[in-house]
Coordinates of C-alpha atoms in Angstrom, one line a residue:
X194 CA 0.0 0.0 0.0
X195 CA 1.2 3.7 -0.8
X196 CA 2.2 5.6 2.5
X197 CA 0.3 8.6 3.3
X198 CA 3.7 10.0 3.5
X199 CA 4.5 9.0 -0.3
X200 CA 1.2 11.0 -1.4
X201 CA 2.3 14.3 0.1
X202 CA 5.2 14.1 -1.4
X203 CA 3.9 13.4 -5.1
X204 CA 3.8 16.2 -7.5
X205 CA 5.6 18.6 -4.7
X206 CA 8.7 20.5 -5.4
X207 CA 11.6 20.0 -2.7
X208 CA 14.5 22.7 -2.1
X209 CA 17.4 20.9 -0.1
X210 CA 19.7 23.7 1.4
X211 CA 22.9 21.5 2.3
X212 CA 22.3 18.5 -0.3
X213 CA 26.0 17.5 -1.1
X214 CA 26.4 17.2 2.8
X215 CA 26.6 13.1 4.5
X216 CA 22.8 13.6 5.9
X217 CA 22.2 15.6 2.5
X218 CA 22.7 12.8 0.2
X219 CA 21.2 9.9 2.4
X220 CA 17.6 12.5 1.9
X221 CA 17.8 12.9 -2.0
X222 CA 18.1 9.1 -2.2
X223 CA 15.8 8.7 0.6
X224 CA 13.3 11.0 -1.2
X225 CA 13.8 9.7 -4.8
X226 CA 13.2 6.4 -3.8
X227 CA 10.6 6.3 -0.7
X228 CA 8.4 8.8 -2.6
X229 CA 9.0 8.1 -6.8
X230 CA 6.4 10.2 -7.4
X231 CA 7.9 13.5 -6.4
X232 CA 8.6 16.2 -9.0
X233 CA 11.9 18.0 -8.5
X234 CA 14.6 18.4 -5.9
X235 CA 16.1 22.0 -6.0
X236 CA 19.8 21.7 -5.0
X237 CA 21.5 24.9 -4.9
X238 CA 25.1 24.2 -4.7
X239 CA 27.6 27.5 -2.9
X240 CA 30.8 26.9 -5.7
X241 CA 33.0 29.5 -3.4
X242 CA 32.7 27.6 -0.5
X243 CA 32.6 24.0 -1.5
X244 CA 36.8 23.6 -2.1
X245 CA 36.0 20.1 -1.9
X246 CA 35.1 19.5 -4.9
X247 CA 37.5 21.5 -6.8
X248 CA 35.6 24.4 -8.0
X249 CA 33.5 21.8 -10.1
X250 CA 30.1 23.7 -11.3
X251 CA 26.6 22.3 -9.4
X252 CA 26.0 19.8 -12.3
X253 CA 29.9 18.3 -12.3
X254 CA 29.8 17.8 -8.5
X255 CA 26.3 16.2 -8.7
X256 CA 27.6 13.8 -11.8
X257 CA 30.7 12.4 -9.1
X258 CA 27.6 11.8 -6.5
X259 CA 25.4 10.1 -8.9
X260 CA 28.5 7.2 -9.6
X261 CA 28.5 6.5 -6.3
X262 CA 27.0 3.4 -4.2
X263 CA 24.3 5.7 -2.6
X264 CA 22.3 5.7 -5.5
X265 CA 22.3 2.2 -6.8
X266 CA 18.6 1.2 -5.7
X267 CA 17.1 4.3 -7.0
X268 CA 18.7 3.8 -10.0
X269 CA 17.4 0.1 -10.4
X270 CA 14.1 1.6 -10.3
X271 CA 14.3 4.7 -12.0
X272 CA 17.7 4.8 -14.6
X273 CA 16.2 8.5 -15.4
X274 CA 16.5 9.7 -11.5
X275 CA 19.1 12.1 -11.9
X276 CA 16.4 14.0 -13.8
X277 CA 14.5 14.9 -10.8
X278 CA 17.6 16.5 -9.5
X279 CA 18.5 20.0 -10.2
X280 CA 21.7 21.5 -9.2
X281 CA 22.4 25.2 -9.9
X282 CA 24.3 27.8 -8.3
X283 CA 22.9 29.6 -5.4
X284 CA 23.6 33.0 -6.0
X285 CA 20.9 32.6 -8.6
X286 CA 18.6 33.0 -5.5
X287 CA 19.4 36.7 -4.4
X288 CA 19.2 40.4 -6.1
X289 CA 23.4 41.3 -7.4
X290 CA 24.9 42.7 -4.8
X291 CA 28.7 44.2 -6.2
X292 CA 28.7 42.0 -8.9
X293 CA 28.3 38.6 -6.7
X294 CA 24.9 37.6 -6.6
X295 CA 22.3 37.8 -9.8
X296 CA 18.4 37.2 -8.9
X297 CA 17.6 37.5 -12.6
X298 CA 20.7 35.0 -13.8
X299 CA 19.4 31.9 -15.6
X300 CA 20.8 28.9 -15.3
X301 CA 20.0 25.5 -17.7
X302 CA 19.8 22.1 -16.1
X303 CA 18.6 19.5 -18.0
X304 CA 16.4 21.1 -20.1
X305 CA 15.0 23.5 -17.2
X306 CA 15.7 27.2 -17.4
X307 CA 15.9 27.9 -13.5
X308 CA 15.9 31.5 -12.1
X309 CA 15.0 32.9 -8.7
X310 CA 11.5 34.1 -10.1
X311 CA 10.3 30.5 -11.1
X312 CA 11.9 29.0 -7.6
X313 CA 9.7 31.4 -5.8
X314 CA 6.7 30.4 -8.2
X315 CA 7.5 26.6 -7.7
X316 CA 8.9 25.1 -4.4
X317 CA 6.2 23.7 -1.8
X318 CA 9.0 22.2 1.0
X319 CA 12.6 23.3 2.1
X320 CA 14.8 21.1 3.5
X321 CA 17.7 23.1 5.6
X322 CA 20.9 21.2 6.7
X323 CA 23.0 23.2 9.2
X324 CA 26.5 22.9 9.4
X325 CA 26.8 19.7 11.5
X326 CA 30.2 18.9 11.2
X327 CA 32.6 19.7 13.9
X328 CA 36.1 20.6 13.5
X329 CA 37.6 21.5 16.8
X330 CA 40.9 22.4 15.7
X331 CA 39.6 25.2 13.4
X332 CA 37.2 26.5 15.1
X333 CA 36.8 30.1 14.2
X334 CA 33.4 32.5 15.3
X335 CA 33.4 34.4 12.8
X336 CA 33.3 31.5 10.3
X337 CA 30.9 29.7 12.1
X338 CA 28.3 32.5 12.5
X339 CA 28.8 33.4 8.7
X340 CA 27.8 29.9 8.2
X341 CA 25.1 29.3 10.7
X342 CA 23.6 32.4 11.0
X343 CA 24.5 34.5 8.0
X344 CA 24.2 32.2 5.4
X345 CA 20.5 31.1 7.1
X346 CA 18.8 34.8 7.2
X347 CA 20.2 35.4 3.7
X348 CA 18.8 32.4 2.3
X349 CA 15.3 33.1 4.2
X350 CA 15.1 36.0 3.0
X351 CA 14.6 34.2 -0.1
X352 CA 12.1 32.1 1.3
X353 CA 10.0 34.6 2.6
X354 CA 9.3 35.5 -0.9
X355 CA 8.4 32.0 -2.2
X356 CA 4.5 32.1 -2.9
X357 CA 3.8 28.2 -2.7
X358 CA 6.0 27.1 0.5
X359 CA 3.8 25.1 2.6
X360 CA 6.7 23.9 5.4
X361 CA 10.7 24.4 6.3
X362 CA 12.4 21.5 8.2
X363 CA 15.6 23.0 9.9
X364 CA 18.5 20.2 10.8
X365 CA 20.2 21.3 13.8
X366 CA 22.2 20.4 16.2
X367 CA 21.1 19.1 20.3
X368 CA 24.5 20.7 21.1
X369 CA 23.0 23.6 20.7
X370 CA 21.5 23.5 24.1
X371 CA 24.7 21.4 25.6
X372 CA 24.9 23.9 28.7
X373 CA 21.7 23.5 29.7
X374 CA 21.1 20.4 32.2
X375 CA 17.7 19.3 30.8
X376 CA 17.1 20.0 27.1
X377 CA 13.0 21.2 26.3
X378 CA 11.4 21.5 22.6
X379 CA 11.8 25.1 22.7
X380 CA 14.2 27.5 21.6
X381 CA 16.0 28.7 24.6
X382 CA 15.9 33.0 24.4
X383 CA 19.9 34.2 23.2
X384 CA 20.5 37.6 25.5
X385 CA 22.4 38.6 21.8
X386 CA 20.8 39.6 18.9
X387 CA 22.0 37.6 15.9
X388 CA 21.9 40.7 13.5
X389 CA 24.5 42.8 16.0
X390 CA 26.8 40.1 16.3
X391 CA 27.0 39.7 12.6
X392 CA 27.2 44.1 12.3
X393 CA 30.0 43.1 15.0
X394 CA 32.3 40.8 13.6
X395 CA 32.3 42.7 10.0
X396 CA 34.7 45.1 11.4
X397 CA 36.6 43.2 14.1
X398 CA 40.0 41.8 12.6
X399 CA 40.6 37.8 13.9
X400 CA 42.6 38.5 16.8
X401 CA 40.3 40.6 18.0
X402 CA 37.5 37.6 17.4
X403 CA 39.5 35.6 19.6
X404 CA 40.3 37.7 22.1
X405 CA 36.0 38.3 22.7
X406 CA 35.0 34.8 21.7
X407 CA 35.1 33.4 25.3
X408 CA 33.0 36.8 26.6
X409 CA 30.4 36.4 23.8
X410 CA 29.8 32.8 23.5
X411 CA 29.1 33.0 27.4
X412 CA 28.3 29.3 28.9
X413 CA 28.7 28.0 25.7
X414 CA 31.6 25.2 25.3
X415 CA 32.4 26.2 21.7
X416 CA 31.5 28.3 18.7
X417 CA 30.3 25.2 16.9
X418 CA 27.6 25.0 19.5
X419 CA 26.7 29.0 20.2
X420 CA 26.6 29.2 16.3
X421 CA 23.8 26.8 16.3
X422 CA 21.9 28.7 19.5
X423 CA 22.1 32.2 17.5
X424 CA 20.5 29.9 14.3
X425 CA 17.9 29.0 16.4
X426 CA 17.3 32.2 18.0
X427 CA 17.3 33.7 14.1
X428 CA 13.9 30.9 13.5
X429 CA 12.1 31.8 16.5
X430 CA 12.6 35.8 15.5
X431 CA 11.3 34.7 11.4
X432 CA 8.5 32.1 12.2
X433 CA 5.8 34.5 11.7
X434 CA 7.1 35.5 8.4
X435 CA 7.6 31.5 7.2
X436 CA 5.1 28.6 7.1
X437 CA 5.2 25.5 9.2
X438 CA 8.9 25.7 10.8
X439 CA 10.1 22.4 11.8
X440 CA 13.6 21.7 14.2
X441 CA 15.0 18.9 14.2
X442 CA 18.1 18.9 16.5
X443 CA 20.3 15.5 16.0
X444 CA 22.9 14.3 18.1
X445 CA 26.7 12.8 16.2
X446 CA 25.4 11.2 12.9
X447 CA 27.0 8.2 12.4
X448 CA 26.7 5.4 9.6
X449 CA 23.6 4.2 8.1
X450 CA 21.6 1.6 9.9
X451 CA 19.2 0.6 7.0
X452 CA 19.2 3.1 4.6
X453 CA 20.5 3.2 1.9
X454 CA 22.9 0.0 3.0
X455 CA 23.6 -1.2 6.6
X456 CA 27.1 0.8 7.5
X457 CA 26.8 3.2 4.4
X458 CA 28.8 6.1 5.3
X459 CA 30.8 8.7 4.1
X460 CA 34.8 9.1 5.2
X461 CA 34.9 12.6 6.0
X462 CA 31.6 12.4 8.4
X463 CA 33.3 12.8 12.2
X464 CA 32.8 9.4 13.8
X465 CA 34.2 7.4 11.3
X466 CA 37.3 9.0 11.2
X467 CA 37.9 8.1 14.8
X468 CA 37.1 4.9 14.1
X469 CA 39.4 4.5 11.0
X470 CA 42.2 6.3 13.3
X471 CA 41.7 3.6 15.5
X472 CA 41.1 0.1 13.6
X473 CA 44.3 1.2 11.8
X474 CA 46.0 1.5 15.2
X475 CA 46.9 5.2 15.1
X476 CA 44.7 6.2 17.9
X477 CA 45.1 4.0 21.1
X478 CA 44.3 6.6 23.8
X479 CA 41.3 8.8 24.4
X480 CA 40.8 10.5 27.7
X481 CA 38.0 10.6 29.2
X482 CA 35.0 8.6 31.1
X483 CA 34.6 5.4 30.0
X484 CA 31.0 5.3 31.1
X485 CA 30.1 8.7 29.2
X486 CA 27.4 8.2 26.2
X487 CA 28.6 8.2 22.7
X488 CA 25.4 9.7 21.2
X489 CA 25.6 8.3 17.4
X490 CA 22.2 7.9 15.5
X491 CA 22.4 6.4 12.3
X492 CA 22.1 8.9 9.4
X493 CA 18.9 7.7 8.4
X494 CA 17.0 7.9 11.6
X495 CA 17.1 11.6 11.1
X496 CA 16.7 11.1 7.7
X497 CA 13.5 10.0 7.9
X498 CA 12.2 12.3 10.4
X499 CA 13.5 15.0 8.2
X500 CA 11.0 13.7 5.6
X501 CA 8.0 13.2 8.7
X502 CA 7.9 16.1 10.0
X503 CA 7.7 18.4 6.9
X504 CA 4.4 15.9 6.4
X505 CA 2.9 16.0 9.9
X506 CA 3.0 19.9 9.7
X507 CA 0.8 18.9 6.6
X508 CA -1.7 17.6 9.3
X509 CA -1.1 20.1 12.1
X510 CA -3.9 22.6 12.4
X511 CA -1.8 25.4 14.7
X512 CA 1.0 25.6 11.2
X513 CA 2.0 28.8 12.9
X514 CA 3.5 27.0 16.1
X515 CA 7.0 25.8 15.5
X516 CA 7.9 22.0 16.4
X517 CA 11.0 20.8 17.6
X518 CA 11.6 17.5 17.6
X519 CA 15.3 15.7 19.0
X520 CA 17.0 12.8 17.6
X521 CA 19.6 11.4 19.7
X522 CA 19.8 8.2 22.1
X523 CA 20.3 9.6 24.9
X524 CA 19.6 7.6 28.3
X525 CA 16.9 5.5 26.0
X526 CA 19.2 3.8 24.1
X527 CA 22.9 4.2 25.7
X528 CA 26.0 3.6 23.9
X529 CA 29.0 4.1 26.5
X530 CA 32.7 5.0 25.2
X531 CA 33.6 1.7 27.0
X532 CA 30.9 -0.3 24.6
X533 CA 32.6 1.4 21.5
X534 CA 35.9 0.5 22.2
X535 CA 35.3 -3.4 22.7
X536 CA 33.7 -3.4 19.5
X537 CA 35.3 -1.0 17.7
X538 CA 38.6 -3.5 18.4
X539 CA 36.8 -7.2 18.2
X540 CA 35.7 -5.9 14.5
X541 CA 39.0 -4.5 13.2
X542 CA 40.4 -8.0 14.6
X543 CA 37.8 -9.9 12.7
X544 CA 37.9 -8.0 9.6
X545 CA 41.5 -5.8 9.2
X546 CA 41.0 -2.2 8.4
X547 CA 43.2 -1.6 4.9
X548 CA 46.5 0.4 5.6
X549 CA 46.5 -1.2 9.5
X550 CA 49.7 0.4 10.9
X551 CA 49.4 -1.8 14.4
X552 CA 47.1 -4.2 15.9
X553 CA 43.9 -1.9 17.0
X554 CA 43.9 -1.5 20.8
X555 CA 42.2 1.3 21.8
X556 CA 41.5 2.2 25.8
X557 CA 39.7 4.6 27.4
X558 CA 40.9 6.1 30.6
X559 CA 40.3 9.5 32.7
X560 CA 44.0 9.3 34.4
X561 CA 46.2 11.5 32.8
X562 CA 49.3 9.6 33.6
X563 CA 47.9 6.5 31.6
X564 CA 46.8 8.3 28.9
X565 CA 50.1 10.5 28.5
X566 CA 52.2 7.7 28.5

């Protein structure tokens, strides 16, 4: 029997904010092949920020995604998928500003002449995925709030203007919230405007972003995490100009559990390079409390409640209230540091990691001594 959740879907057209991203990817093939009746996926692709891929143009980057495993089912069912896909540049989006940006720029895509007006005219659900990955060693505010929180109001300034949008489903983070000892479904009031930090850290130089970081980001442990506050914050303040806002704060995405394939996952996502550090035998210490939760949900957990809650908004008679809804595992479902390393080493024994430099034996301690030496 067709899901009720299949029949919203058909005929809609989709804007994914964030699609070449791990959870990003696992949702297009999620989409394309759970609901095979949807129209288009709108993937607007930022080509002076993604260095990953080279400086490739939207429809190059997508055409290295497509090859890939992820997409084998879909394309069993539908060879044609990749036609439901449009990648295009998103400065498209926004009126020029110094030459940069170009509302009235059209852009072909398989046939498709897109252009900020016919977006507008077109796209009934927006998918947004925050910047979820977390690099400690480069942590930097002012990066983080440019991608957080600036890059968010300037592209819902765009969706303010889209006639047909019927719900936005924001990915965020539950570290967001990490300094508060019990986490509600609300958005917890920031004492700092998001629109004066950004008028703030235009002018300040990075020495002097380092020097205030600590005094700004308050209780906060990092800028990763008061980033993702501010975001929020920047929702709550916009809900009454949007439709239908969804929150759906996720905990450390890890590999797949079902969806697409059992233990899909993608080498650069956080986790897995831990454990690849460690079934190779590079890693052997970590300090800390062996007891502590490891909060991994598989990517396609909040995958799928991506895809839910845009469709129970559908259902929801007060559209105006925002939900939030958090994916993590939490006491429910714990998964101790201590758990992780036993099987983290009894796999790697069973089945050798490629490139092993030393027999995996990683241990867990909260002496200093132990883990020094």
């Amino acid at each position: 029997m067709p899901s009720s959740i299949g029949d919203f879907y058909a005929e809609k057209n989709v804007l994914v904010f964030g699609s070449t991203s791990f959870p990003g990817k696992v949702l297009l093939e999620k989409l394309l092949r759970s609901c095979p009746a949807i129209k288009k996926i709108y993937c607007p692709i930022d080509t002076n920020e993604n260095k990953s891929t080279h400086h490739l143009s939207p429809i190059d980057t997508f055409a290295e995604i497509y090859t890939t495993k992820l997409f084998e089912r879909v394309r069993c069912s539908n060879a044609k998928f990749q036609e439901k896909i449009l990648p295009f540049d998103i400065n498209i989006l926004f009126p020029s500003s110094n030459g940069e940006r170009n509302g009235d720029e059209q852009v072909e895509n398989h046939s498709d002449v897109l252009s900020a007006r016919k977006l507008r005219e077109t796209i009934d659900i927006c998918f947004y995925m925050a910047n979820n990955s977390i690099d400690f060693k480069e942590q930097n505010l002012k990066e983080m709030v440019q991608t957080n929180v600036m890059n968010l109001k300037s592209n819902l300034s765009f969706l303010k203007t889209c006639t047909k949008l019927k719900s936005v489903v924001y990915l965020s983070s539950i570290y967001a919230n990490i300094d508060c000892p019990y986490i509600d479904e609300c958005v917890y009031p920031c004492s700092i405007q998001p629109e004066k930090l950004i008028d703030t850290l235009d002018w300040m130089d990075q020495e002097m972003v380092t020097l205030a970081t600590p005094k700004l980001i308050g209780p906060k442990p990092n800028a990763f995490s008061f980033s993702h506050w501010l975001a929020e914050t920047l929702l709550a303040e916009e809900q009454k100009h949007l439709p239908a806002i969804s929150i759906v704060r996720v905990s450390i995405i890890g590999a797949a559990w079902k969806e697409p394939y059992p233990g899909w996952v993608e080498k650069s996502n956080g986790p897995s390079e831990l454990f690849m550090a460690a079934g190779r035998g590079y890693l052997r210490s970590i300090k800390g409390d062996s007891l502590d939760i490891l909060d991994i949900v598989p990517v396609d957990i909040p995958v799928n409640l991506l895809i839910a809650a845009a469709w129970q908004k559908s259902l929801d008679e007060n559209v105006d209230h925002m939900t939030i809804y958090h994916c993590t595992s939490s006491g429910l479902n714990p998964f101790h540091w201590q758990k992780m390393s036993n099987y983290l080493t009894e796999y790697s024994k069973r089945i050798p990691y490629e490139h092993a430099f030393r027999r995996p034996n990683l241990s867990l301690t909260s002496h200093s001594l132990l883990h020094d030496s």
